[in-house]
PDB file of C-alpha atoms in Angstrom:
ATOM      1  CA  MET T   1     109.165 154.873 168.848  1.00 35.00           C
ATOM      2  CA  PRO T   2     112.826 154.535 168.090  1.00 33.00           C
ATOM      3  CA  ASP T   3     115.209 156.818 169.903  1.00 34.00           C
ATOM      4  CA  ASN T   4     116.486 158.816 166.823  1.00 36.00           C
ATOM      5  CA  THR T   5     116.175 162.245 168.220  1.00 34.00           C
ATOM      6  CA  PRO T   6     118.929 164.552 166.933  1.00 34.00           C
ATOM      7  CA  PRO T   7     121.605 165.391 169.601  1.00 35.00           C
ATOM      8  CA  ALA T   8     121.723 168.949 170.968  1.00 37.00           C
ATOM      9  CA  PRO T   9     124.906 171.007 170.738  1.00 36.00           C
ATOM     10  CA  SER T  10     127.786 170.279 173.132  1.00 36.00           C
ATOM     11  CA  ALA T  11     127.874 173.780 174.479  1.00 40.00           C
ATOM     12  CA  SER T  12     125.654 176.837 174.280  1.00 45.00           C
ATOM     13  CA  PRO T  13     126.720 179.404 171.647  1.00 52.00           C
ATOM     14  CA  ALA T  14     127.737 181.757 174.409  1.00 43.00           C
ATOM     15  CA  ASP T  15     130.297 179.220 175.571  1.00 42.00           C
ATOM     16  CA  VAL T  16     132.058 178.863 172.309  1.00 38.00           C
ATOM     17  CA  ALA T  17     134.346 181.822 172.047  1.00 38.00           C
ATOM     18  CA  LEU T  18     134.877 183.181 175.474  1.00 44.00           C
ATOM     19  CA  PRO T  19     136.789 181.415 178.290  1.00 39.00           C
ATOM     20  CA  THR T  20     134.967 178.837 180.296  1.00 36.00           C
ATOM     21  CA  PRO T  21     135.447 178.287 184.061  1.00 32.00           C
ATOM     22  CA  GLY T  22     139.005 177.443 185.070  1.00 31.00           C
ATOM     23  CA  HIS T  23     140.247 177.570 181.542  1.00 33.00           C
ATOM     24  CA  GLY T  24     142.204 180.400 180.090  1.00 33.00           C
ATOM     25  CA  PRO T  25     141.723 184.102 180.550  1.00 32.00           C
ATOM     26  CA  GLY T  26     138.761 185.328 182.306  1.00 39.00           C
ATOM     27  CA  SER T  27     138.511 182.135 184.413  1.00 42.00           C
ATOM     28  CA  GLY T  28     137.727 184.091 187.518  1.00 39.00           C
ATOM     29  CA  PRO T  29     138.385 187.021 189.811  1.00 40.00           C
ATOM     30  CA  GLY T  30     141.691 185.272 190.975  1.00 43.00           C
ATOM     31  CA  GLY T  31     143.003 184.947 187.467  1.00 56.00           C
ATOM     32  CA  ASP T  32     145.106 187.308 185.396  1.00 76.00           C
ATOM     33  CA  GLY T  33     142.436 188.057 182.770  1.00 84.00           C
ATOM     34  CA  PRO T  34     139.113 189.819 182.806  1.00 91.00           C
ATOM     35  CA  PRO T  35     136.481 189.128 185.437  1.00 91.00           C
ATOM     36  CA  ARG T  36     134.003 186.426 184.482  1.00 90.00           C
ATOM     37  CA  LEU T  37     130.303 186.908 183.957  1.00 94.00           C
ATOM     38  CA  THR T  38     129.780 189.587 186.702  1.00 94.00           C
ATOM     39  CA  ARG T  39     127.123 191.285 184.670  1.00 96.00           C
ATOM     40  CA  LEU T  40     124.890 188.271 184.413  1.00 96.00           C
ATOM     41  CA  ASP T  41     122.308 187.188 187.001  1.00 96.00           C
ATOM     42  CA  PHE T  42     121.081 184.202 184.921  1.00 97.00           C
ATOM     43  CA  HIS T  43     123.300 182.334 182.575  1.00 95.00           C
ATOM     44  CA  GLY T  44     120.958 182.514 179.693  1.00 96.00           C
ATOM     45  CA  PRO T  45     118.505 184.965 177.927  1.00 98.00           C
ATOM     46  CA  LEU T  46     116.118 185.316 180.745  1.00 98.00           C
ATOM     47  CA  SER T  47     114.719 188.828 181.881  1.00 98.00           C
ATOM     48  CA  GLU T  48     113.926 189.796 185.445  1.00 98.00           C
ATOM     49  CA  GLU T  49     110.285 190.043 184.513  1.00 98.00           C
ATOM     50  CA  ARG T  50     109.931 186.683 182.917  1.00 98.00           C
ATOM     51  CA  ALA T  51     112.011 185.058 185.885  1.00 98.00           C
ATOM     52  CA  GLY T  52     109.588 186.700 188.344  1.00 98.00           C
ATOM     53  CA  ARG T  53     106.591 185.357 186.472  1.00 98.00           C
ATOM     54  CA  MET T  54     108.080 181.828 186.554  1.00 98.00           C
ATOM     55  CA  VAL T  55     109.036 181.948 190.136  1.00 98.00           C
ATOM     56  CA  GLN T  56     105.546 183.067 191.134  1.00 98.00           C
ATOM     57  CA  ARG T  57     103.781 180.297 189.001  1.00 98.00           C
ATOM     58  CA  LEU T  58     106.107 177.512 190.166  1.00 98.00           C
ATOM     59  CA  ALA T  59     105.837 178.617 193.838  1.00 98.00           C
ATOM     60  CA  ALA T  60     102.254 178.373 193.713  1.00 97.00           C
ATOM     61  CA  ALA T  61     102.523 174.606 193.619  1.00 96.00           C
ATOM     62  CA  ARG T  62     104.464 174.833 196.946  1.00 97.00           C
ATOM     63  CA  PRO T  63     107.496 172.715 196.246  1.00 98.00           C
ATOM     64  CA  ALA T  64     109.257 171.331 199.360  1.00 98.00           C
ATOM     65  CA  THR T  65     112.317 170.239 197.435  1.00 98.00           C
ATOM     66  CA  VAL T  66     114.200 171.800 194.471  1.00 98.00           C
ATOM     67  CA  LEU T  67     116.803 170.091 192.314  1.00 98.00           C
ATOM     68  CA  ASP T  68     118.797 172.273 189.955  1.00 98.00           C
ATOM     69  CA  ILE T  69     120.826 170.246 187.380  1.00 97.00           C
ATOM     70  CA  GLY T  70     123.763 171.951 185.755  1.00 96.00           C
ATOM     71  CA  CYS T  71     122.960 174.753 188.196  1.00 97.00           C
ATOM     72  CA  GLY T  72     125.930 177.124 187.687  1.00 96.00           C
ATOM     73  CA  TRP T  73     125.574 179.599 190.521  1.00 98.00           C
ATOM     74  CA  GLY T  74     121.856 178.659 190.879  1.00 98.00           C
ATOM     75  CA  GLU T  75     120.297 182.083 190.771  1.00 98.00           C
ATOM     76  CA  PHE T  76     116.873 180.709 189.747  1.00 98.00           C
ATOM     77  CA  MET T  77     116.951 178.036 192.401  1.00 98.00           C
ATOM     78  CA  LEU T  78     117.774 180.675 195.217  1.00 98.00           C
ATOM     79  CA  ARG T  79     114.910 182.796 193.965  1.00 98.00           C
ATOM     80  CA  MET T  80     112.613 179.790 194.257  1.00 98.00           C
ATOM     81  CA  LEU T  81     113.761 179.190 197.804  1.00 98.00           C
ATOM     82  CA  ASP T  82     113.184 182.832 198.553  1.00 97.00           C
ATOM     83  CA  ALA T  83     109.578 182.476 197.402  1.00 98.00           C
ATOM     84  CA  THR T  84     108.824 179.242 199.094  1.00 97.00           C
ATOM     85  CA  PRO T  85     109.607 179.413 202.818  1.00 95.00           C
ATOM     86  CA  GLY T  86     110.827 176.104 204.272  1.00 95.00           C
ATOM     87  CA  ALA T  87     111.727 174.536 200.960  1.00 98.00           C
ATOM     88  CA  THR T  88     115.239 173.156 200.428  1.00 98.00           C
ATOM     89  CA  GLY T  89     117.342 173.066 197.289  1.00 98.00           C
ATOM     90  CA  ILE T  90     120.290 171.105 195.797  1.00 98.00           C
ATOM     91  CA  GLY T  91     122.316 172.500 192.924  1.00 98.00           C
ATOM     92  CA  ILE T  92     124.675 170.186 190.983  1.00 98.00           C
ATOM     93  CA  ASP T  93     127.409 171.247 188.569  1.00 97.00           C
ATOM     94  CA  LEU T  94     130.895 170.566 187.732  1.00 95.00           C
ATOM     95  CA  ALA T  95     132.090 174.294 187.632  1.00 95.00           C
ATOM     96  CA  ALA T  96     133.789 174.907 191.033  1.00 96.00           C
ATOM     97  CA  ASP T  97     133.881 178.749 190.453  1.00 95.00           C
ATOM     98  CA  ASP T  98     130.216 178.988 189.786  1.00 97.00           C
ATOM     99  CA  LEU T  99     129.327 176.814 192.688  1.00 98.00           C
ATOM    100  CA  ALA T 100     131.351 179.050 195.051  1.00 97.00           C
ATOM    101  CA  ARG T 101     129.435 182.028 193.745  1.00 97.00           C
ATOM    102  CA  GLY T 102     126.272 180.298 194.418  1.00 98.00           C
ATOM    103  CA  ARG T 103     127.273 179.563 197.932  1.00 98.00           C
ATOM    104  CA  ALA T 104     128.307 183.022 198.549  1.00 98.00           C
ATOM    105  CA  ASN T 105     124.956 184.374 197.155  1.00 98.00           C
ATOM    106  CA  ALA T 106     123.104 181.930 199.336  1.00 98.00           C
ATOM    107  CA  ALA T 107     124.880 183.113 202.318  1.00 98.00           C
ATOM    108  CA  ALA T 108     124.244 186.686 201.605  1.00 98.00           C
ATOM    109  CA  ARG T 109     120.604 186.007 201.384  1.00 97.00           C
ATOM    110  CA  GLY T 110     120.189 183.919 204.405  1.00 97.00           C
ATOM    111  CA  LEU T 111     119.620 180.733 202.555  1.00 98.00           C
ATOM    112  CA  ALA T 112     122.870 178.720 203.266  1.00 98.00           C
ATOM    113  CA  ASP T 113     121.102 176.380 205.666  1.00 98.00           C
ATOM    114  CA  ARG T 114     118.418 175.532 202.994  1.00 98.00           C
ATOM    115  CA  VAL T 115     120.612 174.916 199.963  1.00 98.00           C
ATOM    116  CA  GLU T 116     123.423 172.632 198.935  1.00 98.00           C
ATOM    117  CA  PHE T 117     125.778 173.282 195.959  1.00 98.00           C
ATOM    118  CA  ALA T 118     127.531 170.063 195.131  1.00 97.00           C
ATOM    119  CA  GLU T 119     130.345 169.522 192.581  1.00 97.00           C
ATOM    120  CA  GLU T 120     129.248 166.394 190.774  1.00 95.00           C
ATOM    121  CA  SER T 121     127.831 165.342 187.500  1.00 93.00           C
ATOM    122  CA  GLY T 122     124.105 165.304 186.764  1.00 93.00           C
ATOM    123  CA  HIS T 123     124.335 162.132 184.718  1.00 91.00           C
ATOM    124  CA  GLY T 124     122.454 159.249 186.434  1.00 90.00           C
ATOM    125  CA  THR T 125     122.062 161.637 189.554  1.00 93.00           C
ATOM    126  CA  THR T 126     120.344 159.962 192.506  1.00 93.00           C
ATOM    127  CA  ARG T 127     119.453 163.361 193.938  1.00 94.00           C
ATOM    128  CA  GLY T 128     115.753 163.105 192.998  1.00 90.00           C
ATOM    129  CA  PRO T 129     112.873 162.708 193.254  1.00 97.00           C
ATOM    130  CA  ALA T 130     112.271 166.507 193.779  1.00 98.00           C
ATOM    131  CA  ASP T 131     109.021 168.429 193.773  1.00 98.00           C
ATOM    132  CA  LEU T 132     110.637 170.899 191.262  1.00 98.00           C
ATOM    133  CA  VAL T 133     113.419 170.074 188.949  1.00 98.00           C
ATOM    134  CA  LEU T 134     115.289 172.816 187.118  1.00 98.00           C
ATOM    135  CA  CYS T 135     117.177 172.226 183.908  1.00 97.00           C
ATOM    136  CA  LEU T 136     117.993 175.487 182.354  1.00 97.00           C
ATOM    137  CA  GLY T 137     120.211 175.212 179.359  1.00 94.00           C
ATOM    138  CA  ALA T 138     121.864 172.203 180.847  1.00 93.00           C
ATOM    139  CA  GLY T 139     120.595 169.209 179.068  1.00 92.00           C
ATOM    140  CA  HIS T 140     124.125 168.114 178.589  1.00 87.00           C
ATOM    141  CA  ALA T 141     124.576 167.742 182.254  1.00 90.00           C
ATOM    142  CA  VAL T 142     121.680 165.146 182.276  1.00 90.00           C
ATOM    143  CA  SER T 143     122.179 163.004 179.177  1.00 85.00           C
ATOM    144  CA  GLY T 144     125.701 161.737 179.716  1.00 73.00           C
ATOM    145  CA  PRO T 145     128.462 160.657 177.436  1.00 67.00           C
ATOM    146  CA  GLU T 146     126.652 157.602 175.959  1.00 67.00           C
ATOM    147  CA  SER T 147     123.820 159.667 174.494  1.00 66.00           C
ATOM    148  CA  PRO T 148     125.264 163.141 174.385  1.00 57.00           C
ATOM    149  CA  HIS T 149     122.597 165.824 174.568  1.00 63.00           C
ATOM    150  CA  ASN T 150     119.807 163.699 173.144  1.00 88.00           C
ATOM    151  CA  PHE T 151     116.544 165.515 173.852  1.00 94.00           C
ATOM    152  CA  ARG T 152     114.660 162.295 174.382  1.00 93.00           C
ATOM    153  CA  THR T 153     117.225 161.061 176.846  1.00 93.00           C
ATOM    154  CA  VAL T 154     117.193 164.397 178.685  1.00 95.00           C
ATOM    155  CA  LEU T 155     113.378 164.395 179.024  1.00 96.00           C
ATOM    156  CA  ARG T 156     113.273 160.799 180.217  1.00 95.00           C
ATOM    157  CA  GLU T 157     115.740 161.599 182.924  1.00 95.00           C
ATOM    158  CA  LEU T 158     113.743 164.591 184.039  1.00 97.00           C
ATOM    159  CA  ARG T 159     110.677 162.573 184.142  1.00 97.00           C
ATOM    160  CA  ARG T 160     112.483 160.086 186.407  1.00 96.00           C
ATOM    161  CA  LEU T 161     113.724 162.840 188.755  1.00 97.00           C
ATOM    162  CA  VAL T 162     110.503 164.746 189.312  1.00 98.00           C
ATOM    163  CA  ALA T 163     108.217 163.717 192.141  1.00 97.00           C
ATOM    164  CA  PRO T 164     104.529 162.781 191.361  1.00 96.00           C
ATOM    165  CA  GLY T 165     102.441 166.021 191.151  1.00 96.00           C
ATOM    166  CA  GLY T 166     105.714 168.027 190.777  1.00 98.00           C
ATOM    167  CA  ARG T 167     107.028 170.355 188.064  1.00 98.00           C
ATOM    168  CA  VAL T 168     109.933 170.551 185.679  1.00 98.00           C
ATOM    169  CA  LEU T 169     111.241 173.810 184.242  1.00 98.00           C
ATOM    170  CA  TYR T 170     113.159 172.842 181.298  1.00 98.00           C
ATOM    171  CA  GLY T 171     115.189 175.534 179.240  1.00 98.00           C
ATOM    172  CA  GLU T 172     116.257 174.320 175.860  1.00 96.00           C
ATOM    173  CA  GLY T 173     117.435 175.730 172.454  1.00 96.00           C
ATOM    174  CA  PHE T 174     115.317 175.180 169.309  1.00 97.00           C
ATOM    175  CA  TRP T 175     115.473 176.435 165.765  1.00 97.00           C
ATOM    176  CA  GLN T 176     113.156 179.258 164.957  1.00 97.00           C
ATOM    177  CA  ARG T 177     113.457 178.063 161.365  1.00 96.00           C
ATOM    178  CA  PRO T 178     115.609 175.576 159.627  1.00 96.00           C
ATOM    179  CA  PRO T 179     119.145 177.174 159.146  1.00 96.00           C
ATOM    180  CA  ALA T 180     120.722 177.363 155.719  1.00 95.00           C
ATOM    181  CA  ALA T 181     124.250 175.856 155.307  1.00 96.00           C
ATOM    182  CA  ALA T 182     125.811 179.366 154.932  1.00 95.00           C
ATOM    183  CA  GLU T 183     124.109 180.408 158.248  1.00 95.00           C
ATOM    184  CA  LEU T 184     125.407 177.334 160.028  1.00 96.00           C
ATOM    185  CA  ALA T 185     128.952 178.160 158.804  1.00 96.00           C
ATOM    186  CA  ARG T 186     128.896 181.363 160.606  1.00 96.00           C
ATOM    187  CA  MET T 187     127.752 179.932 163.940  1.00 95.00           C
ATOM    188  CA  TRP T 188     129.852 177.924 166.406  1.00 92.00           C
ATOM    189  CA  PRO T 189     132.383 175.407 165.042  1.00 91.00           C
ATOM    190  CA  ASP T 190     130.882 172.336 163.287  1.00 89.00           C
ATOM    191  CA  ALA T 191     127.249 173.678 163.804  1.00 92.00           C
ATOM    192  CA  ALA T 192     124.757 171.264 162.192  1.00 90.00           C
ATOM    193  CA  PRO T 193     121.029 171.393 161.540  1.00 92.00           C
ATOM    194  CA  GLU T 194     120.618 168.174 163.592  1.00 88.00           C
ATOM    195  CA  GLU T 195     121.703 169.938 166.712  1.00 89.00           C
ATOM    196  CA  HIS T 196     118.212 171.393 167.423  1.00 93.00           C
ATOM    197  CA  VAL T 197     114.698 170.669 166.672  1.00 95.00           C
ATOM    198  CA  SER T 198     111.782 173.146 166.242  1.00 97.00           C
ATOM    199  CA  LEU T 199     109.686 174.466 169.075  1.00 98.00           C
ATOM    200  CA  ALA T 200     106.741 172.087 168.127  1.00 98.00           C
ATOM    201  CA  GLU T 201     109.083 169.068 167.982  1.00 97.00           C
ATOM    202  CA  LEU T 202     110.604 169.768 171.350  1.00 98.00           C
ATOM    203  CA  VAL T 203     107.248 170.036 173.057  1.00 98.00           C
ATOM    204  CA  ASP T 204     106.006 166.846 171.337  1.00 98.00           C
ATOM    205  CA  LEU T 205     109.073 165.103 172.816  1.00 97.00           C
ATOM    206  CA  ALA T 206     108.231 166.235 176.203  1.00 98.00           C
ATOM    207  CA  VAL T 207     104.743 164.717 175.795  1.00 97.00           C
ATOM    208  CA  ASP T 208     106.270 161.538 174.501  1.00 97.00           C
ATOM    209  CA  ALA T 209     108.436 161.308 177.744  1.00 96.00           C
ATOM    210  CA  GLY T 210     105.270 161.521 179.882  1.00 97.00           C
ATOM    211  CA  PHE T 211     104.664 165.162 180.532  1.00 98.00           C
ATOM    212  CA  ARG T 212     101.980 167.625 179.849  1.00 98.00           C
ATOM    213  CA  PRO T 213     103.208 171.087 178.694  1.00 98.00           C
ATOM    214  CA  ALA T 214     101.540 173.387 181.436  1.00 98.00           C
ATOM    215  CA  TRP T 215     103.395 176.568 180.024  1.00 98.00           C
ATOM    216  CA  VAL T 216     105.342 177.199 176.851  1.00 98.00           C
ATOM    217  CA  GLU T 217     107.294 180.467 176.504  1.00 98.00           C
ATOM    218  CA  THR T 218     110.290 181.577 174.585  1.00 98.00           C
ATOM    219  CA  ALA T 219     113.010 184.204 175.170  1.00 98.00           C
ATOM    220  CA  ASN T 220     112.438 187.354 173.105  1.00 98.00           C
ATOM    221  CA  GLY T 221     115.010 189.500 171.144  1.00 97.00           C
ATOM    222  CA  ASP T 222     115.514 191.888 173.959  1.00 98.00           C
ATOM    223  CA  GLU T 223     116.327 188.976 176.339  1.00 98.00           C
ATOM    224  CA  TRP T 224     118.842 187.600 173.894  1.00 98.00           C
ATOM    225  CA  GLU T 225     120.559 190.918 173.316  1.00 98.00           C
ATOM    226  CA  ALA T 226     120.791 191.664 177.092  1.00 98.00           C
ATOM    227  CA  PHE T 227     122.218 188.219 177.622  1.00 98.00           C
ATOM    228  CA  GLU T 228     124.751 188.268 174.883  1.00 97.00           C
ATOM    229  CA  SER T 229     125.952 191.780 175.751  1.00 97.00           C
ATOM    230  CA  ALA T 230     126.185 191.066 179.400  1.00 97.00           C
ATOM    231  CA  TYR T 231     128.037 187.854 178.719  1.00 96.00           C
ATOM    232  CA  ARG T 232     130.668 189.698 176.765  1.00 96.00           C
ATOM    233  CA  CYS T 233     130.734 193.062 178.686  1.00 96.00           C
ATOM    234  CA  ASP T 234     133.468 192.230 181.251  1.00 96.00           C
ATOM    235  CA  VAL T 235     135.841 190.946 178.426  1.00 97.00           C
ATOM    236  CA  GLU T 236     135.254 193.811 176.131  1.00 97.00           C
ATOM    237  CA  GLU T 237     135.847 196.439 178.863  1.00 96.00           C
ATOM    238  CA  TRP T 238     138.943 194.582 180.024  1.00 96.00           C
ATOM    239  CA  LEU T 239     140.285 194.510 176.406  1.00 97.00           C
ATOM    240  CA  ALA T 240     139.722 198.244 175.934  1.00 97.00           C
ATOM    241  CA  ALA T 241     141.666 198.927 179.190  1.00 96.00           C
ATOM    242  CA  HIS T 242     144.496 196.315 178.709  1.00 95.00           C
ATOM    243  CA  PRO T 243     145.361 196.348 174.961  1.00 94.00           C
ATOM    244  CA  GLY T 244     149.043 195.464 175.666  1.00 95.00           C
ATOM    245  CA  HIS T 245     148.285 192.611 178.114  1.00 95.00           C
ATOM    246  CA  PRO T 246     149.951 189.310 177.205  1.00 94.00           C
ATOM    247  CA  LEU T 247     146.504 187.592 177.231  1.00 94.00           C
ATOM    248  CA  ALA T 248     144.845 190.412 175.195  1.00 96.00           C
ATOM    249  CA  PRO T 249     145.482 188.892 171.583  1.00 96.00           C
ATOM    250  CA  GLU T 250     143.925 185.484 172.435  1.00 95.00           C
ATOM    251  CA  THR T 251     141.079 187.013 174.449  1.00 95.00           C
ATOM    252  CA  CYS T 252     140.412 189.498 171.645  1.00 96.00           C
ATOM    253  CA  ALA T 253     140.330 186.780 169.022  1.00 96.00           C
ATOM    254  CA  ARG T 254     137.850 184.669 171.079  1.00 95.00           C
ATOM    255  CA  ALA T 255     135.636 187.597 171.810  1.00 96.00           C
ATOM    256  CA  ASP T 256     135.520 188.692 168.208  1.00 97.00           C
ATOM    257  CA  ALA T 257     134.716 185.170 167.060  1.00 96.00           C
ATOM    258  CA  HIS T 258     131.896 184.911 169.546  1.00 96.00           C
ATOM    259  CA  ARG T 259     130.442 188.241 168.533  1.00 96.00           C
ATOM    260  CA  ARG T 260     130.472 187.225 164.929  1.00 96.00           C
ATOM    261  CA  SER T 261     129.000 183.881 165.594  1.00 96.00           C
ATOM    262  CA  TRP T 262     126.017 185.608 167.375  1.00 97.00           C
ATOM    263  CA  LEU T 263     125.442 188.560 165.204  1.00 97.00           C
ATOM    264  CA  ALA T 264     126.116 186.992 161.760  1.00 96.00           C
ATOM    265  CA  GLY T 265     125.168 183.453 162.749  1.00 96.00           C
ATOM    266  CA  TYR T 266     122.533 182.322 165.209  1.00 97.00           C
ATOM    267  CA  ARG T 267     120.897 185.647 166.063  1.00 97.00           C
ATOM    268  CA  ASP T 268     117.143 185.407 165.165  1.00 96.00           C
ATOM    269  CA  LEU T 269     117.671 181.667 164.366  1.00 97.00           C
ATOM    270  CA  LEU T 270     118.437 180.040 167.633  1.00 97.00           C
ATOM    271  CA  GLY T 271     115.643 180.289 170.232  1.00 98.00           C
ATOM    272  CA  ILE T 272     115.391 179.321 173.823  1.00 98.00           C
ATOM    273  CA  ALA T 273     112.205 177.669 175.162  1.00 98.00           C
ATOM    274  CA  TYR T 274     111.184 177.600 178.746  1.00 98.00           C
ATOM    275  CA  LEU T 275     108.818 174.659 179.276  1.00 98.00           C
ATOM    276  CA  THR T 276     106.965 174.182 182.468  1.00 98.00           C
ATOM    277  CA  LEU T 277     106.113 170.492 182.489  1.00 98.00           C
ATOM    278  CA  VAL T 278     103.957 168.441 184.591  1.00 98.00           C
ATOM    279  CA  PRO T 279     104.335 164.656 184.954  1.00 97.00           C
ATOM    280  CA  ALA T 280     101.369 162.853 183.622  1.00 95.00           C
ATOM    281  CA  GLU T 281      99.869 160.155 185.937  1.00 86.00           C
ATOM    282  CA  PRO T 282     100.115 156.654 184.374  1.00 79.00           C
ATOM    283  CA  LEU T 283      97.056 155.360 182.673  1.00 66.00           C
ATOM    284  CA  PRO T 284      94.938 153.182 185.144  1.00 67.00           C
ATOM    285  CA  ASN T 285      95.010 149.382 184.630  1.00 64.00           C
ATOM    286  CA  PRO T 286      92.011 148.186 182.628  1.00 63.00           C
TER     287      PRO T 286
END
């Protein structure tokens, strides 16, 4: 089958309007702008209840090694290590501030000697194979510049990185229905229908890559609202308290653009799937 899978977006919608790590206001607690993402446990629409169920289900397979690609501060990985005594984890990301947060959280939980947070690219990583591979909204960290955010490429790489008998937890966006041109215009800049596929197509691509979909679930509306609100809360409270700050106009413009992009654009259109994937054994030789 030709590799004509549409590319996924270059950033999640939540990253479009608000500052990203080390860039502009809100770049971290040491900066001059608002604090960054302190209200989020997970960098995505994922509830405590769903995360707990996922951890319990994945821990039942007793993974000895966990690889978290595009880990951010690695909250889900740390919870997996808590649930699987003796397991070790490696999280890789290019965001130094997020990695520092992950290291601090690991130390606070007594996990520092069982986890490494490495500032490096996930493209072509040699960190595998691992018993459990996590890629939660971070397909861009896997696919690389030559095939940016191509779902088929991402899934092939995840298949390469997971150990036989292991598991992959893959979090990826999908269209809940085909977006109209007017709806796309209200989303992130240059949003296009080709940036996502449907849930059914995404799962079929996972099967084509050599997986069996053991569990398919999607974030609900409450999870999306909690994520979007927590993502923006630090900035909104800072703006309310610092209207005359030199950074306030730029920060306000970006926050307002993001809010409109969500509420008038991708809300109820963009979904997030969490696929628990099991690598299929190769067919026996005839």
